[in-house]
mmCIF file of C-alpha atoms in Angstrom:
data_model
loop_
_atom_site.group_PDB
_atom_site.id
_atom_site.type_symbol
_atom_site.label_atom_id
_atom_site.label_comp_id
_atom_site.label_asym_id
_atom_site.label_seq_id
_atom_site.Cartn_x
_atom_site.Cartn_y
_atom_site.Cartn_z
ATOM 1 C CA UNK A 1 0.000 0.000 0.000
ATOM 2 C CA UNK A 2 0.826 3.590 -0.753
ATOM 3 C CA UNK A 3 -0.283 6.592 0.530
ATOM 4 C CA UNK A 4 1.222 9.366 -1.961
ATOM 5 C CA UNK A 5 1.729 13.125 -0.209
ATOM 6 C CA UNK A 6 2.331 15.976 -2.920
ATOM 7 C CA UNK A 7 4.021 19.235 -2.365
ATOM 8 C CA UNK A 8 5.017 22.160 -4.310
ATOM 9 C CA UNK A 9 3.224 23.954 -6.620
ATOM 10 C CA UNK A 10 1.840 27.469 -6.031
ATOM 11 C CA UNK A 11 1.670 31.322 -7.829
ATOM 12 C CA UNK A 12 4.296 31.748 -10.763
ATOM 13 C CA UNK A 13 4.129 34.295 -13.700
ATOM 14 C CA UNK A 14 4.419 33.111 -16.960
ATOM 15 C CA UNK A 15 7.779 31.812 -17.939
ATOM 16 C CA UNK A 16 8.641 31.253 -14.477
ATOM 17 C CA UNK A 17 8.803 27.480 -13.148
ATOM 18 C CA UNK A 18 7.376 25.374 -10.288
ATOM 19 C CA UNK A 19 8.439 21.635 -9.387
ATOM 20 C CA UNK A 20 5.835 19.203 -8.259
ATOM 21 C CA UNK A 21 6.894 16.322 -5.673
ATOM 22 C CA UNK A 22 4.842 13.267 -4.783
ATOM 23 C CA UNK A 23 6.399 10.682 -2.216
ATOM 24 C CA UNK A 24 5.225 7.297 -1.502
ATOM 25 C CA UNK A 25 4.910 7.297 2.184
ATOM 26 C CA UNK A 26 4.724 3.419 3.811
ATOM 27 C CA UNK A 27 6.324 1.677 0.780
ATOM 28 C CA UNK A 28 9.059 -0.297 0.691
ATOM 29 C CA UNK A 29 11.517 0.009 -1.951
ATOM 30 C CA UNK A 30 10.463 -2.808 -3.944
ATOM 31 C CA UNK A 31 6.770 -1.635 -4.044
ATOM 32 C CA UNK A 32 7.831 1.714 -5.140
ATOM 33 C CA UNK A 33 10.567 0.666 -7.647
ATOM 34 C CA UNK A 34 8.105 -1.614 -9.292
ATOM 35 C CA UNK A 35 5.089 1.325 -9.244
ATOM 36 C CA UNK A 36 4.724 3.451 -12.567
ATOM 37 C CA UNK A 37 3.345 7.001 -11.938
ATOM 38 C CA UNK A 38 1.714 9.670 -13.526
ATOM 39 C CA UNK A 39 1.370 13.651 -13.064
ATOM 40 C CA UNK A 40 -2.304 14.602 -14.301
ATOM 41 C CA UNK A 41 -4.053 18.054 -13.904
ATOM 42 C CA UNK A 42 -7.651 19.361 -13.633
ATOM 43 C CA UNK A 43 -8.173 22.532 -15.540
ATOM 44 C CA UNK A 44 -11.640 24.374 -14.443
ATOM 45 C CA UNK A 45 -14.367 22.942 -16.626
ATOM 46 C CA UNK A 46 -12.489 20.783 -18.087
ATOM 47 C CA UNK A 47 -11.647 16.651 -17.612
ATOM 48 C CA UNK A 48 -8.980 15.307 -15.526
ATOM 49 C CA UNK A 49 -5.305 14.697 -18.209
ATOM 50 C CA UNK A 50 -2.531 13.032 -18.559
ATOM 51 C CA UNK A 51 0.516 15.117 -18.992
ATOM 52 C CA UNK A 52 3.060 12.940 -17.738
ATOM 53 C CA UNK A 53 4.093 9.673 -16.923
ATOM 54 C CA UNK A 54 7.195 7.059 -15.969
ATOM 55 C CA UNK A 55 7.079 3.215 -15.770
ATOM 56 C CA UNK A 56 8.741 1.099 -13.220
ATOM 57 C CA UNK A 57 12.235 1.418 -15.863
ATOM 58 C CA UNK A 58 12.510 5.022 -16.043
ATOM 59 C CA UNK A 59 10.553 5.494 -19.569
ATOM 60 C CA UNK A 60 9.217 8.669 -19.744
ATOM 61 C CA UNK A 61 5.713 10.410 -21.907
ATOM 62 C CA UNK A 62 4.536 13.660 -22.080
ATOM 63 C CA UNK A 63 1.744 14.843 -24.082
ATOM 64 C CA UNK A 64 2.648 17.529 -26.864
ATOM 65 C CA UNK A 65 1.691 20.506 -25.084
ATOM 66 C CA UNK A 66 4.417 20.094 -22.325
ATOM 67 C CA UNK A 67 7.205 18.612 -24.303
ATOM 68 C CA UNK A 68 10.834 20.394 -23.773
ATOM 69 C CA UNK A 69 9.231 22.192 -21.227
ATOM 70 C CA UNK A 70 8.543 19.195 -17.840
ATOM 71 C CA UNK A 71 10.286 16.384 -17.105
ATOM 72 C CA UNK A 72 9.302 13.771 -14.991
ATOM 73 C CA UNK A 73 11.302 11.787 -12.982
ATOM 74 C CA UNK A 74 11.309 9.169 -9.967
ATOM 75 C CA UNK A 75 13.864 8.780 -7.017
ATOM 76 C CA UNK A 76 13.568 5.274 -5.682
ATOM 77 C CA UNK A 77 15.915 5.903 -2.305
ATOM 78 C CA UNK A 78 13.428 8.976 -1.458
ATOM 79 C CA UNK A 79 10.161 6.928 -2.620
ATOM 80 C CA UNK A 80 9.395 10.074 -4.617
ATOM 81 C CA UNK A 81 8.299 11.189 -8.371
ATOM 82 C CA UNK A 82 8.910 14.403 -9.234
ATOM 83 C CA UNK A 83 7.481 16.941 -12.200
ATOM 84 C CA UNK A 84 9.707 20.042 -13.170
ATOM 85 C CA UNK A 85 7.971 22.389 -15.076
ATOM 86 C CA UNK A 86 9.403 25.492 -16.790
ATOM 87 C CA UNK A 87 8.619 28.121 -19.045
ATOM 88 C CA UNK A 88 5.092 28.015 -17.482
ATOM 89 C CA UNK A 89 1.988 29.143 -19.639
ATOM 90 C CA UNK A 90 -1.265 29.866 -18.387
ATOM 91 C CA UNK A 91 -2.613 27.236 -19.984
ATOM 92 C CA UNK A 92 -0.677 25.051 -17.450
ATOM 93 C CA UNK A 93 -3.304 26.342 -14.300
ATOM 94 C CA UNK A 94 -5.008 23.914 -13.100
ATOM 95 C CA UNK A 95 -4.883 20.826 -9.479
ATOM 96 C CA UNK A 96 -2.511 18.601 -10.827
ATOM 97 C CA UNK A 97 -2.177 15.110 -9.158
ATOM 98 C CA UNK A 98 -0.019 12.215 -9.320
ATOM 99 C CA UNK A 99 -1.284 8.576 -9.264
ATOM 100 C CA UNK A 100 0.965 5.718 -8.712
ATOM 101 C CA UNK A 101 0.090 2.459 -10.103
ATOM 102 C CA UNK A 102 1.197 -1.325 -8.747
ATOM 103 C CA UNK A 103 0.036 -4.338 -8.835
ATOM 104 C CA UNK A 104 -2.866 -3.286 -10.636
ATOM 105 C CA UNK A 105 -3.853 -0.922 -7.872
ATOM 106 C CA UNK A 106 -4.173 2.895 -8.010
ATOM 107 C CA UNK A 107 -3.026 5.481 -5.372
ATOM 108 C CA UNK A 108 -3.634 9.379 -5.949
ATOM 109 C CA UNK A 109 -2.029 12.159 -3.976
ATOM 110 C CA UNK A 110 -4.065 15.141 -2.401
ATOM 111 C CA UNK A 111 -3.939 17.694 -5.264
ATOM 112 C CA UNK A 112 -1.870 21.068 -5.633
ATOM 113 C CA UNK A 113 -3.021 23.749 -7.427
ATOM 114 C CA UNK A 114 -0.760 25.837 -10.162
ATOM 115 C CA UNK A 115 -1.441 28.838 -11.286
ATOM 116 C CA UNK A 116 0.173 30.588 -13.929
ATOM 117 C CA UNK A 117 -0.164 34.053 -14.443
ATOM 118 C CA UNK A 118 0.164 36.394 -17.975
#
C-alpha cells in the first residue's frame, strides 16, 4: 500500500517554473521501484489529463503541449516522483495530481493547485 503526499506547486508568472513532488509514504523500496506514476491536472471545466508519466524502468511520456518544457522523474531511495515544469503558460493552471500504479492498484495524492499568471 501507498499513501502518496504531494508538495510544491503554487503562484508563478508566466515563464517562471514550479516543481511538483509526490512521495510514496509506507512503501518499501520494492513496491515503489516496481510502481509506474503519472502527473495529471484538472483545468476548471475541463476533464482530468494526462501530462506525464514514468514506468517502473525510467521510460518517460509527455503529451505535446508540455514537451521540452517538464520532465518527470522518480527517485527510488526517497520513494518520490517528481514533475519540473518550466517556461510556465497559463494554460498550465489547473490541481494537478499524481497517481501511482502497482500491482494493478491505483493510489492518488491530495492535489496542488498551479497557477500561472500572464
Amino acid at each position: 500500500q501507498m499513501q502518496l503526499v504531494q508538495s510544491g506547486g503554487g503562484l508563478v508568472e508566466a515563464g517562471g517554473s514550479l516543481k511538483l513532488s509526490c512521495k510514496a509514504n509506507r512503501a518499501i523500496l520494492s513496491t515503489f521501484s516496481g510502481s509506474s506514476a503519472g502527473w495529471y491536472r484538472q483545468a476548471p471545466g475541463k476533464q482530468r489529463e494526462l501530462v506525464a508519466s514514468i514506468s517502473e524502468f525510467g521510460r518517460t511520456d509527455y503529451i505535446d503541449s508540455v514537451k521540452g518544457r517538464f520532465t518527470i522523474s522518480r527517485d527510488n531511495g526517497k520513494r518520490t516522483w517528481s514533475l519540473q515544469m518550466n517556461d510556465l503558460k497559463p494554460d498550465d493552471t489547473g490541481v494537478y495530481y499524481c497517481k501511482a500504479t502497482w500491482n494493478r492498484s491505483d493510489f492518488w495524492g491530495q492535489g496542488t493547485q498551479v497557477t500561472v499568471a500572464s
